[in-house]
PDB file of C-alpha atoms and ligand atoms in Angstrom:
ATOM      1  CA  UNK O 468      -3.667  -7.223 -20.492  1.00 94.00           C
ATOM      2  CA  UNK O 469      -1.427  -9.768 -22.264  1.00 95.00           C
ATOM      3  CA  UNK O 470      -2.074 -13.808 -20.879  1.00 97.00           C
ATOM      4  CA  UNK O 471       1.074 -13.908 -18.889  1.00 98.00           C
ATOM      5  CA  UNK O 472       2.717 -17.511 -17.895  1.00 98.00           C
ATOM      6  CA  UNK O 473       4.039 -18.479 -14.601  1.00 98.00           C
ATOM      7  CA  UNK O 474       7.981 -17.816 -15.862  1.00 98.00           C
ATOM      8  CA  UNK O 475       6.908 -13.775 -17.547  1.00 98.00           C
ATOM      9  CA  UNK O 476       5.323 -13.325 -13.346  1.00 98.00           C
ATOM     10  CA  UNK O 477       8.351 -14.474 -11.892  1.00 98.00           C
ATOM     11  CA  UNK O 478      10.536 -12.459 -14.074  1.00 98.00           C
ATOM     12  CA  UNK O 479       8.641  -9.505 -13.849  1.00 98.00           C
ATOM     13  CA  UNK O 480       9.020  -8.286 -10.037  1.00 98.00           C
ATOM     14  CA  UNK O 481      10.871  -5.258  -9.456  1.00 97.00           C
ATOM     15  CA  UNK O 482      11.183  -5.496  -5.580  1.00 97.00           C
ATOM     16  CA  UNK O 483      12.232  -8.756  -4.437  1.00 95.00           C
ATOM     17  CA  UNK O 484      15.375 -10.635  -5.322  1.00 94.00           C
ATOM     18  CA  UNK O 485      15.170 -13.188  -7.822  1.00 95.00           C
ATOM     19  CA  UNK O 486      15.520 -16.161  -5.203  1.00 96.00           C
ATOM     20  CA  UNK O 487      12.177 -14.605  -3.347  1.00 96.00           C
ATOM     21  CA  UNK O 488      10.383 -14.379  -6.869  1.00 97.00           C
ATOM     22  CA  UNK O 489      10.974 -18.079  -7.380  1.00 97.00           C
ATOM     23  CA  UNK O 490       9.909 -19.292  -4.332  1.00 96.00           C
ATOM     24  CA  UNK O 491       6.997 -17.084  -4.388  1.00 96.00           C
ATOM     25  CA  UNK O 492       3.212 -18.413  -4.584  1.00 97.00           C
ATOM     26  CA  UNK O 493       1.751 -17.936  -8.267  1.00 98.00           C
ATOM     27  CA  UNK O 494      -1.814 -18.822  -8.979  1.00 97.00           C
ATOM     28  CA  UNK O 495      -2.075 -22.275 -10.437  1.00 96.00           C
ATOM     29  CA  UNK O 496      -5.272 -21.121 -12.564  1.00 96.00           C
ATOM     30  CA  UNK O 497      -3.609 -18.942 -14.874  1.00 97.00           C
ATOM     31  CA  UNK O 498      -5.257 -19.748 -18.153  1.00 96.00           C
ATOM     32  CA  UNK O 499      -8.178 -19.581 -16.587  1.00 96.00           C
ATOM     33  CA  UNK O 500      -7.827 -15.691 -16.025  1.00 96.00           C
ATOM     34  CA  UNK O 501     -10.099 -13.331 -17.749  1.00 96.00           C
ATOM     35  CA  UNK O 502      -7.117 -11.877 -18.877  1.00 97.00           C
ATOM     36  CA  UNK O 503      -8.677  -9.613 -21.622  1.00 96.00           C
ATOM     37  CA  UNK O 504     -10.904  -7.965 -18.560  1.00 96.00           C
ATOM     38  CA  UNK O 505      -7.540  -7.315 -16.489  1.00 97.00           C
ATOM     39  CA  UNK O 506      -5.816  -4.101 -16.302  1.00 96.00           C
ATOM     40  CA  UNK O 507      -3.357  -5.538 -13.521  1.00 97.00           C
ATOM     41  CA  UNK O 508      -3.101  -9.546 -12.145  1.00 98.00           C
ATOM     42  CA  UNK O 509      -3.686  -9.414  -8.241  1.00 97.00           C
ATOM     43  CA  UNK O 510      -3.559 -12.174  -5.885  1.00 97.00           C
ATOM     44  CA  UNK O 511      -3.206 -12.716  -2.032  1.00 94.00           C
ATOM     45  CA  UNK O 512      -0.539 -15.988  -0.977  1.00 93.00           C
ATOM     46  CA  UNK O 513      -3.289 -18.617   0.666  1.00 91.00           C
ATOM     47  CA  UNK O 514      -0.443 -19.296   3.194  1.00 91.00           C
ATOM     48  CA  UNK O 515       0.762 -15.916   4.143  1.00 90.00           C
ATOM     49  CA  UNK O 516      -2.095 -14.253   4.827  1.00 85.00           C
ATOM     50  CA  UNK O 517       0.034 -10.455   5.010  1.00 90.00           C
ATOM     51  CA  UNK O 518       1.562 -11.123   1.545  1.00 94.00           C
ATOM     52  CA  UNK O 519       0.259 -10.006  -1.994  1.00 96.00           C
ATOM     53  CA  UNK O 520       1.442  -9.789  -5.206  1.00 98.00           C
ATOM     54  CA  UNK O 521       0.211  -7.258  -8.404  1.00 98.00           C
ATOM     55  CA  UNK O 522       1.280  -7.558 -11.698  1.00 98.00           C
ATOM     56  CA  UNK O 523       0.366  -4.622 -14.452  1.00 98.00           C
ATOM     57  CA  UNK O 524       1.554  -4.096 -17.958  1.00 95.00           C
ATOM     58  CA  UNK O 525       3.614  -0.930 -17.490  1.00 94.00           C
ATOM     59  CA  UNK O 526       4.553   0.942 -20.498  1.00 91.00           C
ATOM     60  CA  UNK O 527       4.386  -2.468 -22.516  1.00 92.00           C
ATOM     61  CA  UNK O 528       6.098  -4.735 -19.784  1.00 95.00           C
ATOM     62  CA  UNK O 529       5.030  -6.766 -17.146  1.00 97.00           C
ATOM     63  CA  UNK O 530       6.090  -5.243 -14.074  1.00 98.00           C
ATOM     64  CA  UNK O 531       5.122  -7.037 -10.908  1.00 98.00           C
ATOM     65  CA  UNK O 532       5.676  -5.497  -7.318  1.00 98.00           C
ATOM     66  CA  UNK O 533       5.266  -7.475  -3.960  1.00 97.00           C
ATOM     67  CA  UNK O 534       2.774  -5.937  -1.035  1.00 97.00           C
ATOM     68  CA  UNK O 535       2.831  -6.534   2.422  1.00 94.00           C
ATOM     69  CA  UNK O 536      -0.419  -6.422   4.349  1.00 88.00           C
ATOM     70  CA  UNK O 537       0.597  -5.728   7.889  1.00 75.00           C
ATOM     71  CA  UNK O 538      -2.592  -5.854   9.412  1.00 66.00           C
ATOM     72  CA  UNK O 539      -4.125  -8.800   7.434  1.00 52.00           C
ATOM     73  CA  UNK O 540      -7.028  -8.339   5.186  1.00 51.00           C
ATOM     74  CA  UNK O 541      -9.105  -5.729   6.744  1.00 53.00           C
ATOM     75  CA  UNK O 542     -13.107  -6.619   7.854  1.00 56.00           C
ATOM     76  CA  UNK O 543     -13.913  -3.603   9.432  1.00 60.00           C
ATOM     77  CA  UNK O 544     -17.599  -1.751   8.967  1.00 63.00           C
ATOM     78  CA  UNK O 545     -15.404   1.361   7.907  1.00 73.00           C
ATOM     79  CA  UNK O 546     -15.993   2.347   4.513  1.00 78.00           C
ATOM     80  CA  UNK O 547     -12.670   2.629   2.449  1.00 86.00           C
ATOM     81  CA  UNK O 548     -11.701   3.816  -0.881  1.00 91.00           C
ATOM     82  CA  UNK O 549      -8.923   1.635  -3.115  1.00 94.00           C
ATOM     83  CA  UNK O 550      -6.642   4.075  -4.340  1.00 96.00           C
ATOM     84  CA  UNK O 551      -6.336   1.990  -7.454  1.00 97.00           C
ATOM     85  CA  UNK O 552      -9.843   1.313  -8.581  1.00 95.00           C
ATOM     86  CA  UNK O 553     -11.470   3.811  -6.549  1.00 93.00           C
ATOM     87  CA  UNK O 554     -14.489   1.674  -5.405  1.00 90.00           C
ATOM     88  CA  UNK O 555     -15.393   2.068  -2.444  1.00 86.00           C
ATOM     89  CA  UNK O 556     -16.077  -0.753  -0.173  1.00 81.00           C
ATOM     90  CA  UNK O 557     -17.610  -1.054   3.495  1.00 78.00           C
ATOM     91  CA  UNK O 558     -14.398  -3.215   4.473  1.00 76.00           C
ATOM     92  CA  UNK O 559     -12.778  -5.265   1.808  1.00 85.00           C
ATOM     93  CA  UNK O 560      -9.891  -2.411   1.847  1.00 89.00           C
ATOM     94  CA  UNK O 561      -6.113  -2.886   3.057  1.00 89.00           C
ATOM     95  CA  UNK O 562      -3.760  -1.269   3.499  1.00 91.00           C
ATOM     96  CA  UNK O 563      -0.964  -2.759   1.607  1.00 94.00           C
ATOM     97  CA  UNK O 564       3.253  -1.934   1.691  1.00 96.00           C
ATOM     98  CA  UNK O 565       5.468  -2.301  -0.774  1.00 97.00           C
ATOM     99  CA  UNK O 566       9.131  -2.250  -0.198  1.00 97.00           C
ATOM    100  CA  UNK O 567      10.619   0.157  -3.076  1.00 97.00           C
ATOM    101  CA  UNK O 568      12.682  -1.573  -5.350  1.00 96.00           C
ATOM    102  CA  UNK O 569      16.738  -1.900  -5.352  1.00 93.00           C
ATOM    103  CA  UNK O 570      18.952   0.058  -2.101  1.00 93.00           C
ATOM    104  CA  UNK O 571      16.228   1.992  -1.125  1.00 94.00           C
ATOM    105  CA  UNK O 572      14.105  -0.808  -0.159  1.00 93.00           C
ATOM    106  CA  UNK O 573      16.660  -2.512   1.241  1.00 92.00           C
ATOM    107  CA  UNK O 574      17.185   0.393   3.603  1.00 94.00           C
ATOM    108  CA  UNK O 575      13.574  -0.074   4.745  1.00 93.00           C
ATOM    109  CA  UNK O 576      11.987   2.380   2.399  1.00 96.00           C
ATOM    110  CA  UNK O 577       8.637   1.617   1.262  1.00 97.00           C
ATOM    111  CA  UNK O 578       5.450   2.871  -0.163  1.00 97.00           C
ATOM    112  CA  UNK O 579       2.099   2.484   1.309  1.00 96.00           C
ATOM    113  CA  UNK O 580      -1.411   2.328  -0.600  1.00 96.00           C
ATOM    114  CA  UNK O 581      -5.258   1.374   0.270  1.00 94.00           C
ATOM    115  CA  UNK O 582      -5.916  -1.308  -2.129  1.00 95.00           C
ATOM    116  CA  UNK O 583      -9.111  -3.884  -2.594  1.00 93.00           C
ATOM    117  CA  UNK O 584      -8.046  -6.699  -0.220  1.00 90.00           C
ATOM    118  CA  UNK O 585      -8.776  -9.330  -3.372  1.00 92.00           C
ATOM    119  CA  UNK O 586      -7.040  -6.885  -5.555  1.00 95.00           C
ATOM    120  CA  UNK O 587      -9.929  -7.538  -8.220  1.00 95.00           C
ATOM    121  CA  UNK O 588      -9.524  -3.649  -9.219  1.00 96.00           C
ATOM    122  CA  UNK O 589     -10.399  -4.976 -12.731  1.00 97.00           C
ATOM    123  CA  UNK O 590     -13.399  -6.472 -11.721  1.00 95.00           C
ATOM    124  CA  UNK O 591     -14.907  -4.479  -9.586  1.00 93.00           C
ATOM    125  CA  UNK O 592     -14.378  -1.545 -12.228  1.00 93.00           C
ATOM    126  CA  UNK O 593     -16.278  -3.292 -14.857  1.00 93.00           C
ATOM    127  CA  UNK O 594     -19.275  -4.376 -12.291  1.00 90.00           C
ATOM    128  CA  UNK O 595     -17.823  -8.118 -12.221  1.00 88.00           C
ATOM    129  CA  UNK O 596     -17.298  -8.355  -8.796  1.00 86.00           C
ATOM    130  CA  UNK O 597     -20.472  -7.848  -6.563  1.00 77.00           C
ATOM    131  CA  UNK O 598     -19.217  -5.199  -4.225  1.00 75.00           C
ATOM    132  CA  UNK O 599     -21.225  -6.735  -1.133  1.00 67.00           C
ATOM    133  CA  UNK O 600     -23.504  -4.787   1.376  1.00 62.00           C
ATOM    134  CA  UNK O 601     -22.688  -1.031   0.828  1.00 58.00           C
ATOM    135  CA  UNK O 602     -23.791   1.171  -2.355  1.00 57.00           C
ATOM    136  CA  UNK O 603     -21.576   1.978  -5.346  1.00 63.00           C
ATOM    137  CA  UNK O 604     -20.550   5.865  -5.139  1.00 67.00           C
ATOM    138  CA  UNK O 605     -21.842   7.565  -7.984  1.00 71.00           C
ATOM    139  CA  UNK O 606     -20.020   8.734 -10.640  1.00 77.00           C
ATOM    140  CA  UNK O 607     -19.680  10.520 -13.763  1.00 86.00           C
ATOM    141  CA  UNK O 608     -16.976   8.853 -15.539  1.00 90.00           C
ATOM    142  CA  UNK O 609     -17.339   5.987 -18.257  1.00 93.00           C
ATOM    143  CA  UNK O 610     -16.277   2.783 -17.996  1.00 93.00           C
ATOM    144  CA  UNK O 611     -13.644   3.464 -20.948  1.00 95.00           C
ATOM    145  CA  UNK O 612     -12.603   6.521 -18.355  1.00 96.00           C
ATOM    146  CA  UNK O 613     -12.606   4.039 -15.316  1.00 95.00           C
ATOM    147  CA  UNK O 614     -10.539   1.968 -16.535  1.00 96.00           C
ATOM    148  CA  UNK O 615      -8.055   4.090 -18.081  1.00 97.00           C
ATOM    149  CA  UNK O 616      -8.254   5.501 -14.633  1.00 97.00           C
ATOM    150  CA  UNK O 617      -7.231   2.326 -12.750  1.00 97.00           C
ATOM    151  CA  UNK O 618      -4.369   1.836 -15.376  1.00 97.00           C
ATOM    152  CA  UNK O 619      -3.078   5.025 -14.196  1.00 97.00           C
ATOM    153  CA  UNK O 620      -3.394   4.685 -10.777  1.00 98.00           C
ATOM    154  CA  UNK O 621      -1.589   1.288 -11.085  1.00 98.00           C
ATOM    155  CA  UNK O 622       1.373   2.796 -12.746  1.00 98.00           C
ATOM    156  CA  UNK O 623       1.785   5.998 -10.553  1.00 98.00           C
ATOM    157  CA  UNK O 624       1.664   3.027  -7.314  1.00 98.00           C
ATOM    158  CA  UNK O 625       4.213   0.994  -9.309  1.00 98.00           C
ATOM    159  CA  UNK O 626       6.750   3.752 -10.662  1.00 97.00           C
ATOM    160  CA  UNK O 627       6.777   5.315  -6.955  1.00 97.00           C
ATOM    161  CA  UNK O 628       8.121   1.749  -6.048  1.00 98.00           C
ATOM    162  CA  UNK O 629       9.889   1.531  -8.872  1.00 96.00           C
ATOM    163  CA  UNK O 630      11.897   5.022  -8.250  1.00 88.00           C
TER     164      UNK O 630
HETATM  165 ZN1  LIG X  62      -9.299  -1.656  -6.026  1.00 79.03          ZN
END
């Protein structure tokens, strides 16, 4: 994706009000993101342990959306699949909420997903990120096809939030 700066995040969140997207913890490090090896910008706030944040180039745009992890990152010996990346990982897997976007969120509404509790989809899809104790789960697809999968995956999550 496109090197975003700390003003294009802010801008780009779709449910939270624009007071909450100020205040909101950015990564400090962001030109030292491997940008051009990231289909969507993840990160977990160091002092809110149930917040995260994902950012994804949908059709052309930034479009960020805010997660809540209700249950804290989640440790367990269960093996879990992200529904982004599809890796699988023994642990390492949470279940993250997003409240949708405009009235309906503010009514409560919100849509669930299993994502990677580092949200390194990008990484772990291109063998970056060392999965830990567990085996990768074979599969057929090429990276090129892995990828494009996780793009879609990202924008199905955020247009369900979105709608
Ligand atoms: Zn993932």
């Amino acid at each position: 994706m496109k090197p975003l700066t700390d003003s294009e995040i802010r801008a780009a969140f779709l449910n939270c009000t624009k007071g909450e997207a100020k205040r909101m913890y950015v990564p400090r490090d962001l030109a030292e993101q491997p940008w051009e090896e990231l289909d969507l910008l993840g990160w977990r706030d160091p002092q809110a342990p149930d917040r995260a944040h994902l950012v994804a180039e949908i059709g052309g745009r930034p479009t960020g959306v805010v997660l809540r992890c209700p249950s804290g990152p989640s440790w367990s010996a269960r093996r879990s699949i992200c529904s982004l990346c599809i890796t699988t990982h023994t642990g390492g897997v949470s279940l993250m909420v997003a409240p949708r976007a405009g009235l309906a969120g503010r009514q409560g509404n919100s849509v669930g997903a299993y994502i990677c509790s580092d949200l390194a989809c990008s990484l772990y899809v291109r063998g970056r990120r060392d999965l830990g104790p567990g085996t990768r789960m074979p599969e057929s697809l090429t990276l090129e096809e892995r990828i494009d999968r996780l793009a879609a995956n990202t924008a199905a999550f955020v247009a369900k939030v979105a709608a």
